[in-house]
Amino acid sequence: MTDSPIEGHLLTPNDPHLVRRLRRLQDLGVGRRPDAEFDAFARTLAYDARELVSAPWPPHTMVNFVTNDQYFAGLNIGGAPTGEPGVGRVMDKDHGYCPDVIDRGLPLVLDDVFDYPRYAGNEVVDEIGIRSYVGAPLIDEPTGTILGTICIVDTEPRSWGRPGLELITQRAEEFMTRLQQRENRRR
């Protein structure tokens, strides 16, 4: 997200790699549909995150492919089945923090979004109640293309710290290894 000259609003970052990302997602055969394997990955990530922060209930976790919007091909809503009312698989590209992760090409850790004026005004704070976020880019090693993100969000502030950063970074690498293996099996 970038600061807009109009009333200080945040806008989605410019995405110069969108066409390359769309092409690579199509080559991989992933993107605009739910995927049971990705949902299972998100569910495992949720339980890993719960253990990390000793939360009573797993936070929300996603495998997010960012195109003209955000599509959660892997989704786990607090340990509950996917498709819970009010939570869908598609989100506007101006909402959330994942487009910023893609723009930066680096993980992002927000223990409490209210501590960061740049992020506190994001729509997901008011609409969904998101208070903490940790996300990492999904970097396709063969092409160097950032395909999307994996992320953990919660409605409570969470101290993710270095362990959260290490968890999300390791799981992003693990996800991309699995995706590459899946592509190899398809060939």
Coordinates of C-alpha atoms in Angstrom, one line a residue:
M1 CA 0.0 0.0 0.0
T2 CA 1.2 3.4 -0.7
D3 CA 0.2 6.8 0.7
S4 CA -2.2 8.6 -1.6
P5 CA -1.8 12.3 -2.1
I6 CA -5.6 12.4 -1.7
E7 CA -6.5 12.8 2.0
G8 CA -3.7 10.5 3.1
H9 CA -5.5 7.3 2.2
L10 CA -3.6 4.1 1.6
L11 CA -3.7 2.5 -1.9
T12 CA -2.7 -0.9 -3.1
P13 CA 0.9 -0.9 -4.3
N14 CA 1.6 -0.8 -8.0
D15 CA 2.0 -4.3 -9.2
P16 CA 4.4 -4.4 -12.1
H17 CA 4.7 -8.3 -12.0
L18 CA 1.0 -9.0 -12.3
V19 CA 1.1 -10.4 -15.8
R20 CA 4.0 -12.6 -15.0
R21 CA 2.3 -13.8 -11.8
L22 CA -0.9 -14.6 -13.7
R23 CA 1.0 -16.6 -16.3
R24 CA 2.9 -18.6 -13.7
L25 CA -0.2 -19.4 -11.7
Q26 CA -1.8 -20.6 -14.8
D27 CA 1.2 -22.8 -15.6
L28 CA 1.0 -24.2 -12.1
G29 CA -2.7 -24.9 -12.5
V30 CA -3.6 -23.0 -9.3
G31 CA -5.3 -19.8 -8.4
R32 CA -9.1 -19.2 -8.6
R33 CA -10.5 -22.3 -7.0
P34 CA -10.4 -23.8 -3.5
D35 CA -7.8 -26.5 -3.1
A36 CA -8.2 -29.2 -0.5
E37 CA -4.4 -29.6 -0.2
F38 CA -4.0 -25.9 0.4
D39 CA -6.8 -25.9 3.0
A40 CA -5.0 -28.7 4.8
F41 CA -1.8 -26.6 4.7
A42 CA -3.7 -23.6 6.1
R43 CA -5.2 -25.7 8.9
T44 CA -1.8 -27.1 9.9
L45 CA -0.4 -23.5 9.9
A46 CA -3.2 -22.4 12.2
Y47 CA -2.4 -25.1 14.8
D48 CA 1.3 -24.3 14.5
A49 CA 0.6 -20.7 15.1
R50 CA -1.7 -21.5 18.1
E51 CA 1.1 -23.4 19.7
L52 CA 3.5 -20.6 19.1
V53 CA 1.4 -17.9 20.8
S54 CA -0.5 -20.2 23.2
A55 CA -3.8 -19.0 21.9
P56 CA -7.0 -20.8 23.1
W57 CA -8.2 -21.1 19.5
P58 CA -6.3 -21.2 16.3
P59 CA -6.0 -17.9 14.4
H60 CA -7.2 -17.5 10.8
T61 CA -4.7 -18.7 8.2
M62 CA -4.6 -18.4 4.4
V63 CA -2.8 -19.3 1.2
N64 CA -3.4 -16.2 -0.8
F65 CA -2.8 -15.8 -4.6
V66 CA -2.9 -12.2 -5.5
T67 CA -4.1 -11.3 -9.0
N68 CA -6.6 -8.5 -9.7
D69 CA -7.9 -9.3 -6.3
Q70 CA -6.9 -11.7 -3.5
Y71 CA -8.0 -15.3 -3.7
F72 CA -7.6 -17.6 -0.7
A73 CA -7.0 -21.0 -2.4
G74 CA -6.1 -22.3 1.1
L75 CA -8.3 -21.0 4.0
N76 CA -8.8 -21.9 7.6
I77 CA -11.0 -19.8 9.8
G78 CA -10.0 -20.2 13.4
G79 CA -10.1 -24.0 13.2
A80 CA -13.7 -23.9 11.9
P81 CA -14.7 -25.2 8.5
T82 CA -14.1 -22.9 5.6
G83 CA -16.9 -20.9 4.2
E84 CA -18.0 -19.6 7.5
P85 CA -20.6 -16.7 7.1
G86 CA -18.9 -13.4 6.6
V87 CA -15.6 -14.9 5.6
G88 CA -15.1 -15.7 1.9
R89 CA -12.3 -16.7 -0.4
V90 CA -12.1 -13.4 -2.3
M91 CA -10.9 -10.1 -1.0
D92 CA -10.4 -6.8 -2.7
K93 CA -6.8 -6.0 -3.4
D94 CA -7.1 -2.8 -1.4
H95 CA -8.0 -4.8 1.8
G96 CA -5.5 -6.6 4.1
Y97 CA -1.8 -6.6 4.2
C98 CA -0.8 -9.3 1.7
P99 CA -0.4 -6.9 -1.3
D100 CA 2.2 -5.0 0.8
V101 CA 4.1 -8.3 1.4
I102 CA 4.1 -8.9 -2.3
D103 CA 5.3 -5.3 -3.0
R104 CA 8.1 -5.6 -0.5
G105 CA 9.0 -9.1 -1.3
L106 CA 9.6 -9.6 2.4
P107 CA 7.7 -11.0 5.4
L108 CA 5.6 -8.6 7.5
V109 CA 4.9 -8.9 11.2
L110 CA 2.3 -6.7 12.9
D111 CA 1.7 -7.7 16.5
D112 CA -1.0 -5.1 16.9
V113 CA -2.0 -3.2 13.7
F114 CA -3.1 -0.3 15.9
D115 CA 0.6 0.3 16.6
Y116 CA 1.2 1.1 12.9
P117 CA -0.9 4.1 11.6
R118 CA -0.1 2.9 8.0
Y119 CA -1.9 -0.3 8.6
A120 CA -4.5 0.5 11.4
G121 CA -6.8 2.2 8.9
N122 CA -7.1 -0.9 6.6
E123 CA -10.6 -2.1 5.9
V124 CA -10.0 -5.5 7.5
V125 CA -9.6 -3.8 10.9
D126 CA -13.2 -2.5 10.8
E127 CA -14.9 -5.1 8.7
I128 CA -13.4 -8.3 10.1
G129 CA -11.7 -7.1 13.3
I130 CA -8.2 -8.1 12.4
R131 CA -5.7 -6.9 15.0
S132 CA -2.6 -8.9 14.3
Y133 CA -0.9 -10.2 11.1
V134 CA 2.2 -12.1 10.0
G135 CA 2.7 -13.0 6.4
A136 CA 5.4 -14.1 4.0
P137 CA 5.7 -14.0 0.2
L138 CA 5.4 -17.2 -1.8
I139 CA 8.4 -16.9 -4.1
D140 CA 8.6 -19.3 -7.1
E141 CA 12.3 -20.1 -7.2
P142 CA 12.5 -21.2 -10.8
T143 CA 11.1 -17.8 -12.0
G144 CA 11.7 -15.5 -9.1
T145 CA 8.0 -14.5 -9.3
I146 CA 6.1 -13.8 -6.1
L147 CA 2.9 -15.7 -6.5
G148 CA 1.1 -14.7 -3.3
T149 CA 1.5 -15.1 0.4
I150 CA 0.7 -17.3 3.3
C151 CA -0.5 -15.4 6.4
I152 CA -1.8 -15.7 9.9
V153 CA -4.3 -13.1 11.2
D154 CA -6.1 -12.8 14.5
T155 CA -8.7 -10.7 16.0
E156 CA -6.5 -10.2 19.1
P157 CA -3.1 -8.6 19.3
R158 CA -0.5 -11.3 19.3
S159 CA 3.2 -11.1 20.0
W160 CA 4.6 -13.0 17.0
G161 CA 8.2 -11.8 17.4
R162 CA 11.1 -13.7 15.9
P163 CA 9.4 -17.1 16.4
G164 CA 6.4 -15.9 14.3
L165 CA 8.7 -14.5 11.6
E166 CA 10.6 -17.8 11.5
L167 CA 7.5 -19.9 11.4
I168 CA 5.9 -18.0 8.6
T169 CA 9.1 -17.9 6.6
Q170 CA 9.7 -21.6 7.0
R171 CA 6.2 -22.5 6.1
A172 CA 6.3 -20.3 3.0
E173 CA 9.4 -22.2 1.8
E174 CA 7.7 -25.5 2.7
F175 CA 4.6 -24.5 0.7
M176 CA 6.6 -23.6 -2.3
T177 CA 8.6 -26.9 -2.2
R178 CA 5.2 -28.8 -2.1
L179 CA 3.9 -26.7 -5.0
Q180 CA 7.1 -27.4 -7.0
Q181 CA 6.7 -31.2 -6.3
R182 CA 3.1 -31.0 -7.3
E183 CA 4.1 -29.3 -10.6
N184 CA 6.8 -32.0 -11.2
R185 CA 4.1 -34.8 -10.6
R186 CA 1.9 -33.1 -13.2
R187 CA 4.6 -33.3 -15.9

